[in-house]
Amino acid sequence: MAYVPGVTPGKWVRIWNERLQEIPLTLVQVPAGDACGLMAGGDADAGIVRLPVDRDVFSAIPLYTETTVVVIPKDHLLAAADEVSTEDLADEIVLHPMDDTLDWESLPGRPAIERPATTADAIELVAAGIGCLVVPQSLARLHHRRDLTYRTVTDAPESRVALSWPEDRTTDLVEHFIGIVRGRTVNSTRGPQTPGDDRSKSRPAPAKKTGGNQAKGKTSGKTAGKAAGKATGRNPRAGGAASAKPSKSAKGRKPGRRP
């Protein structure tokens, strides 16, 4: 399972390990721009990535949307506000790292002379007082420093996190992980049957059949009771003291005459 920086797949992996103990799930952290290539090459069965992905190649289930923040030094003027807008960044140098995944229509602020290679490099430049950085909140937390802080940017693009996998390789195990992230229980009828998800263990065992002779005895007893009831005119379920009633045809028949 590939995952990009900032996302936290721990809760889903924990559920997987509880349900499929014999099938290990290996996590591989990759740069945001490399996740799809890893899946396409077969080095990862699925990934928790940032959208967009190529929907002609990959399936994707959106998981959540992140708040976007601006990372600034603690003594920056914008640190006095609770939240800011892109207009407030108009006079600021806004760093735009090569691994940025925010879908900007128009970048805010003033561009830097060079684009940092990674978000981590951009954080170092912010700490050096060279500019500010707009990122998903999880990345601001991931690269936390005591000399930096962040504020919500109210009108910036938001980052959407999704579970994604190659569309032509939707295996049973991928389906099982889909069930986990969607909150299905282990006994869900929609979940796939996998080696680690044996629902038959929770089903009650079928009732044991009785011995052949005993079963025949019960059947013959009922049959005999019905036959005896017809012969005597009694209901076989009625008490033994009840007397047999003559049939209507027997009442009107005279002795010695044929019907």
PDB file of C-alpha atoms in Angstrom, residues 70-256:
ATOM      1  CA  VAL A  70      -0.228  29.102   4.872  1.00  0.00           C
ATOM      2  CA  VAL A  71       3.002  28.348   6.734  1.00  0.00           C
ATOM      3  CA  ILE A  72       4.732  31.476   8.065  1.00  0.00           C
ATOM      4  CA  PRO A  73       7.310  32.448  10.719  1.00  0.00           C
ATOM      5  CA  LYS A  74       5.828  32.969  14.179  1.00  0.00           C
ATOM      6  CA  ASP A  75       6.756  36.637  14.148  1.00  0.00           C
ATOM      7  CA  HIS A  76       5.102  37.291  10.757  1.00  0.00           C
ATOM      8  CA  LEU A  77       2.357  39.957  10.602  1.00  0.00           C
ATOM      9  CA  LEU A  78      -0.178  37.396   9.330  1.00  0.00           C
ATOM     10  CA  ALA A  79       0.310  35.350  12.501  1.00  0.00           C
ATOM     11  CA  ALA A  80      -1.864  37.886  14.330  1.00  0.00           C
ATOM     12  CA  ALA A  81      -4.931  36.816  12.303  1.00  0.00           C
ATOM     13  CA  ASP A  82      -7.024  33.694  12.877  1.00  0.00           C
ATOM     14  CA  GLU A  83      -7.369  33.080   9.130  1.00  0.00           C
ATOM     15  CA  VAL A  84      -6.308  34.784   5.906  1.00  0.00           C
ATOM     16  CA  SER A  85      -7.323  34.980   2.238  1.00  0.00           C
ATOM     17  CA  THR A  86      -5.245  34.731  -0.914  1.00  0.00           C
ATOM     18  CA  GLU A  87      -5.606  38.515  -1.230  1.00  0.00           C
ATOM     19  CA  ASP A  88      -3.724  38.898   2.054  1.00  0.00           C
ATOM     20  CA  LEU A  89      -0.813  37.078   0.399  1.00  0.00           C
ATOM     21  CA  ALA A  90      -0.627  39.451  -2.574  1.00  0.00           C
ATOM     22  CA  ASP A  91       2.582  41.149  -1.404  1.00  0.00           C
ATOM     23  CA  GLU A  92       4.208  37.958  -0.079  1.00  0.00           C
ATOM     24  CA  ILE A  93       6.652  35.653  -1.859  1.00  0.00           C
ATOM     25  CA  VAL A  94       4.678  32.418  -2.038  1.00  0.00           C
ATOM     26  CA  LEU A  95       6.860  29.359  -2.594  1.00  0.00           C
ATOM     27  CA  HIS A  96       5.606  26.781  -5.082  1.00  0.00           C
ATOM     28  CA  PRO A  97       7.457  23.465  -4.625  1.00  0.00           C
ATOM     29  CA  MET A  98       7.671  20.941  -7.450  1.00  0.00           C
ATOM     30  CA  ASP A  99       5.652  18.381  -5.452  1.00  0.00           C
ATOM     31  CA  ASP A 100       2.724  20.754  -4.821  1.00  0.00           C
ATOM     32  CA  THR A 101      -0.637  19.027  -5.433  1.00  0.00           C
ATOM     33  CA  LEU A 102      -3.019  21.966  -4.940  1.00  0.00           C
ATOM     34  CA  ASP A 103      -5.016  22.696  -8.070  1.00  0.00           C
ATOM     35  CA  TRP A 104      -4.332  26.415  -8.476  1.00  0.00           C
ATOM     36  CA  GLU A 105      -6.055  28.406 -11.195  1.00  0.00           C
ATOM     37  CA  SER A 106      -3.817  31.346 -10.383  1.00  0.00           C
ATOM     38  CA  LEU A 107      -0.997  31.255  -7.860  1.00  0.00           C
ATOM     39  CA  PRO A 108      -1.279  33.841  -5.075  1.00  0.00           C
ATOM     40  CA  GLY A 109       1.422  36.332  -4.103  1.00  0.00           C
ATOM     41  CA  ARG A 110       4.729  36.904  -5.849  1.00  0.00           C
ATOM     42  CA  PRO A 111       6.698  33.966  -7.256  1.00  0.00           C
ATOM     43  CA  ALA A 112      10.143  33.050  -5.970  1.00  0.00           C
ATOM     44  CA  ILE A 113      13.150  33.106  -8.295  1.00  0.00           C
ATOM     45  CA  GLU A 114      13.306  29.297  -8.236  1.00  0.00           C
ATOM     46  CA  ARG A 115      10.843  26.595  -7.314  1.00  0.00           C
ATOM     47  CA  PRO A 116      11.946  24.388  -4.386  1.00  0.00           C
ATOM     48  CA  ALA A 117      12.241  20.711  -5.257  1.00  0.00           C
ATOM     49  CA  THR A 118      10.121  19.500  -2.348  1.00  0.00           C
ATOM     50  CA  THR A 119       7.779  20.725   0.346  1.00  0.00           C
ATOM     51  CA  ALA A 120      10.472  19.973   2.926  1.00  0.00           C
ATOM     52  CA  ASP A 121      12.879  22.272   1.066  1.00  0.00           C
ATOM     53  CA  ALA A 122      10.222  24.991   0.944  1.00  0.00           C
ATOM     54  CA  ILE A 123       9.709  24.729   4.711  1.00  0.00           C
ATOM     55  CA  GLU A 124      13.426  25.402   5.220  1.00  0.00           C
ATOM     56  CA  LEU A 125      13.148  28.527   3.071  1.00  0.00           C
ATOM     57  CA  VAL A 126      10.156  29.746   5.082  1.00  0.00           C
ATOM     58  CA  ALA A 127      12.177  29.280   8.281  1.00  0.00           C
ATOM     59  CA  ALA A 128      14.963  31.340   6.681  1.00  0.00           C
ATOM     60  CA  GLY A 129      12.501  34.180   6.078  1.00  0.00           C
ATOM     61  CA  ILE A 130      12.537  33.904   2.273  1.00  0.00           C
ATOM     62  CA  GLY A 131       8.781  33.488   1.781  1.00  0.00           C
ATOM     63  CA  CYS A 132       5.662  31.629   2.863  1.00  0.00           C
ATOM     64  CA  LEU A 133       4.149  28.318   1.766  1.00  0.00           C
ATOM     65  CA  VAL A 134       0.553  27.254   1.126  1.00  0.00           C
ATOM     66  CA  VAL A 135      -0.044  23.538   1.759  1.00  0.00           C
ATOM     67  CA  PRO A 136      -2.637  21.050   3.052  1.00  0.00           C
ATOM     68  CA  GLN A 137      -2.827  21.223   6.841  1.00  0.00           C
ATOM     69  CA  SER A 138      -1.458  17.713   7.318  1.00  0.00           C
ATOM     70  CA  LEU A 139       1.786  18.724   5.598  1.00  0.00           C
ATOM     71  CA  ALA A 140       2.123  21.764   7.834  1.00  0.00           C
ATOM     72  CA  ARG A 141       1.800  19.435  10.821  1.00  0.00           C
ATOM     73  CA  LEU A 142       4.184  16.891   9.315  1.00  0.00           C
ATOM     74  CA  HIS A 143       6.908  19.550   8.903  1.00  0.00           C
ATOM     75  CA  HIS A 144       6.205  21.294  12.190  1.00  0.00           C
ATOM     76  CA  ARG A 145       8.921  23.542  13.573  1.00  0.00           C
ATOM     77  CA  ARG A 146       8.934  25.625  16.755  1.00  0.00           C
ATOM     78  CA  ASP A 147       9.788  28.784  14.855  1.00  0.00           C
ATOM     79  CA  LEU A 148       6.918  28.376  12.369  1.00  0.00           C
ATOM     80  CA  THR A 149       3.123  28.514  12.575  1.00  0.00           C
ATOM     81  CA  TYR A 150       0.246  28.334  10.093  1.00  0.00           C
ATOM     82  CA  ARG A 151      -3.123  29.935   9.437  1.00  0.00           C
ATOM     83  CA  THR A 152      -6.135  28.743   7.434  1.00  0.00           C
ATOM     84  CA  VAL A 153      -6.463  30.194   3.914  1.00  0.00           C
ATOM     85  CA  THR A 154     -10.197  30.593   3.374  1.00  0.00           C
ATOM     86  CA  ASP A 155     -10.331  30.732  -0.432  1.00  0.00           C
ATOM     87  CA  ALA A 156      -7.464  28.433  -1.468  1.00  0.00           C
ATOM     88  CA  PRO A 157      -7.974  25.127  -3.299  1.00  0.00           C
ATOM     89  CA  GLU A 158      -8.419  22.157  -0.955  1.00  0.00           C
ATOM     90  CA  SER A 159      -6.602  18.858  -1.165  1.00  0.00           C
ATOM     91  CA  ARG A 160      -8.725  15.729  -1.568  1.00  0.00           C
ATOM     92  CA  VAL A 161      -7.340  12.425  -0.316  1.00  0.00           C
ATOM     93  CA  ALA A 162      -8.515   9.189  -1.929  1.00  0.00           C
ATOM     94  CA  LEU A 163      -7.955   5.442  -1.981  1.00  0.00           C
ATOM     95  CA  SER A 164      -6.853   4.603  -5.515  1.00  0.00           C
ATOM     96  CA  TRP A 165      -5.820   1.476  -7.425  1.00  0.00           C
ATOM     97  CA  PRO A 166      -5.337   0.356 -11.059  1.00  0.00           C
ATOM     98  CA  GLU A 167      -8.796  -0.215 -12.488  1.00  0.00           C
ATOM     99  CA  ASP A 168      -7.803  -3.439 -14.262  1.00  0.00           C
ATOM    100  CA  ARG A 169      -6.391  -4.941 -11.037  1.00  0.00           C
ATOM    101  CA  THR A 170      -9.354  -4.837  -8.659  1.00  0.00           C
ATOM    102  CA  THR A 171      -8.462  -7.944  -6.649  1.00  0.00           C
ATOM    103  CA  ASP A 172     -10.345  -9.523  -3.734  1.00  0.00           C
ATOM    104  CA  LEU A 173      -7.825  -8.034  -1.300  1.00  0.00           C
ATOM    105  CA  VAL A 174      -8.282  -4.572  -2.787  1.00  0.00           C
ATOM    106  CA  GLU A 175     -12.044  -5.045  -2.417  1.00  0.00           C
ATOM    107  CA  HIS A 176     -11.494  -6.001   1.205  1.00  0.00           C
ATOM    108  CA  PHE A 177      -9.517  -2.814   1.890  1.00  0.00           C
ATOM    109  CA  ILE A 178     -12.278  -0.813   0.187  1.00  0.00           C
ATOM    110  CA  GLY A 179     -14.715  -2.383   2.644  1.00  0.00           C
ATOM    111  CA  ILE A 180     -12.505  -1.341   5.554  1.00  0.00           C
ATOM    112  CA  VAL A 181     -12.223   2.311   4.536  1.00  0.00           C
ATOM    113  CA  ARG A 182     -15.985   2.389   3.936  1.00  0.00           C
ATOM    114  CA  GLY A 183     -16.627   1.097   7.435  1.00  0.00           C
ATOM    115  CA  ARG A 184     -18.033  -2.315   6.604  1.00  0.00           C
ATOM    116  CA  THR A 185     -18.020  -4.847   9.413  1.00  0.00           C
ATOM    117  CA  VAL A 186     -16.288  -8.194   9.186  1.00  0.00           C
ATOM    118  CA  ASN A 187     -19.666  -9.924   8.731  1.00  0.00           C
ATOM    119  CA  SER A 188     -20.944  -7.519   6.078  1.00  0.00           C
ATOM    120  CA  THR A 189     -22.617  -9.379   3.240  1.00  0.00           C
ATOM    121  CA  ARG A 190     -21.092  -6.864   0.820  1.00  0.00           C
ATOM    122  CA  GLY A 191     -17.543  -7.628   1.871  1.00  0.00           C
ATOM    123  CA  PRO A 192     -15.503 -10.172  -0.108  1.00  0.00           C
ATOM    124  CA  GLN A 193     -14.777 -13.656   1.152  1.00  0.00           C
ATOM    125  CA  THR A 194     -11.034 -13.740   1.790  1.00  0.00           C
ATOM    126  CA  PRO A 195      -8.706 -16.155   3.594  1.00  0.00           C
ATOM    127  CA  GLY A 196      -8.770 -13.901   6.655  1.00  0.00           C
ATOM    128  CA  ASP A 197     -12.492 -13.249   6.576  1.00  0.00           C
ATOM    129  CA  ASP A 198     -14.052 -16.675   7.091  1.00  0.00           C
ATOM    130  CA  ARG A 199     -17.654 -15.877   7.923  1.00  0.00           C
ATOM    131  CA  SER A 200     -18.419 -19.578   8.126  1.00  0.00           C
ATOM    132  CA  LYS A 201     -16.695 -19.621  11.528  1.00  0.00           C
ATOM    133  CA  SER A 202     -19.443 -17.470  12.987  1.00  0.00           C
ATOM    134  CA  ARG A 203     -22.311 -19.517  11.570  1.00  0.00           C
ATOM    135  CA  PRO A 204     -23.992 -22.097  13.819  1.00  0.00           C
ATOM    136  CA  ALA A 205     -23.272 -25.711  12.984  1.00  0.00           C
ATOM    137  CA  PRO A 206     -26.126 -27.552  11.248  1.00  0.00           C
ATOM    138  CA  ALA A 207     -28.241 -29.833  13.469  1.00  0.00           C
ATOM    139  CA  LYS A 208     -27.106 -33.416  13.560  1.00  0.00           C
ATOM    140  CA  LYS A 209     -29.429 -35.995  11.988  1.00  0.00           C
ATOM    141  CA  THR A 210     -30.725 -38.703  14.265  1.00  0.00           C
ATOM    142  CA  GLY A 211     -29.986 -42.357  13.701  1.00  0.00           C
ATOM    143  CA  GLY A 212     -31.679 -44.134  10.825  1.00  0.00           C
ATOM    144  CA  ASN A 213     -33.569 -46.630  12.998  1.00  0.00           C
ATOM    145  CA  GLN A 214     -34.875 -43.984  15.367  1.00  0.00           C
ATOM    146  CA  ALA A 215     -36.085 -41.775  12.506  1.00  0.00           C
ATOM    147  CA  LYS A 216     -37.909 -44.723  10.938  1.00  0.00           C
ATOM    148  CA  GLY A 217     -39.510 -45.516  14.247  1.00  0.00           C
ATOM    149  CA  LYS A 218     -40.945 -42.022  14.540  1.00  0.00           C
ATOM    150  CA  THR A 219     -42.295 -42.115  10.997  1.00  0.00           C
ATOM    151  CA  SER A 220     -43.860 -45.566  11.328  1.00  0.00           C
ATOM    152  CA  GLY A 221     -45.446 -44.585  14.659  1.00  0.00           C
ATOM    153  CA  LYS A 222     -47.199 -41.581  13.134  1.00  0.00           C
ATOM    154  CA  THR A 223     -48.341 -43.598  10.121  1.00  0.00           C
ATOM    155  CA  ALA A 224     -49.682 -46.384  12.288  1.00  0.00           C
ATOM    156  CA  GLY A 225     -51.520 -43.890  14.499  1.00  0.00           C
ATOM    157  CA  LYS A 226     -53.254 -42.334  11.495  1.00  0.00           C
ATOM    158  CA  ALA A 227     -54.196 -45.734  10.085  1.00  0.00           C
ATOM    159  CA  ALA A 228     -55.645 -46.820  13.416  1.00  0.00           C
ATOM    160  CA  GLY A 229     -57.613 -43.582  13.693  1.00  0.00           C
ATOM    161  CA  LYS A 230     -59.200 -44.140  10.272  1.00  0.00           C
ATOM    162  CA  ALA A 231     -60.075 -47.721  11.048  1.00  0.00           C
ATOM    163  CA  THR A 232     -61.814 -46.927  14.343  1.00  0.00           C
ATOM    164  CA  GLY A 233     -63.288 -43.577  13.317  1.00  0.00           C
ATOM    165  CA  ARG A 234     -61.323 -41.832  16.043  1.00  0.00           C
ATOM    166  CA  ASN A 235     -59.059 -38.863  15.866  1.00  0.00           C
ATOM    167  CA  PRO A 236     -55.648 -40.295  16.751  1.00  0.00           C
ATOM    168  CA  ARG A 237     -54.982 -37.147  18.765  1.00  0.00           C
ATOM    169  CA  ALA A 238     -58.103 -37.566  20.895  1.00  0.00           C
ATOM    170  CA  GLY A 239     -58.086 -39.338  24.257  1.00  0.00           C
ATOM    171  CA  GLY A 240     -58.330 -43.139  24.441  1.00  0.00           C
ATOM    172  CA  ALA A 241     -61.751 -43.054  26.158  1.00  0.00           C
ATOM    173  CA  ALA A 242     -63.557 -41.535  23.159  1.00  0.00           C
ATOM    174  CA  SER A 243     -65.900 -44.022  21.462  1.00  0.00           C
ATOM    175  CA  ALA A 244     -66.091 -44.588  17.725  1.00  0.00           C
ATOM    176  CA  LYS A 245     -69.063 -43.025  15.898  1.00  0.00           C
ATOM    177  CA  PRO A 246     -70.843 -44.997  13.174  1.00  0.00           C
ATOM    178  CA  SER A 247     -70.778 -43.544   9.701  1.00  0.00           C
ATOM    179  CA  LYS A 248     -73.907 -42.070   8.090  1.00  0.00           C
ATOM    180  CA  SER A 249     -74.085 -44.886   5.574  1.00  0.00           C
ATOM    181  CA  ALA A 250     -74.101 -47.454   8.374  1.00  0.00           C
ATOM    182  CA  LYS A 251     -77.069 -45.807  10.140  1.00  0.00           C
ATOM    183  CA  GLY A 252     -79.527 -46.173   7.281  1.00  0.00           C
ATOM    184  CA  ARG A 253     -78.585 -49.671   6.244  1.00  0.00           C
ATOM    185  CA  LYS A 254     -80.866 -52.599   7.127  1.00  0.00           C
ATOM    186  CA  PRO A 255     -79.481 -55.948   8.198  1.00  0.00           C
ATOM    187  CA  GLY A 256     -79.256 -58.583   5.549  1.00  0.00           C
TER     188      GLY A 256
END
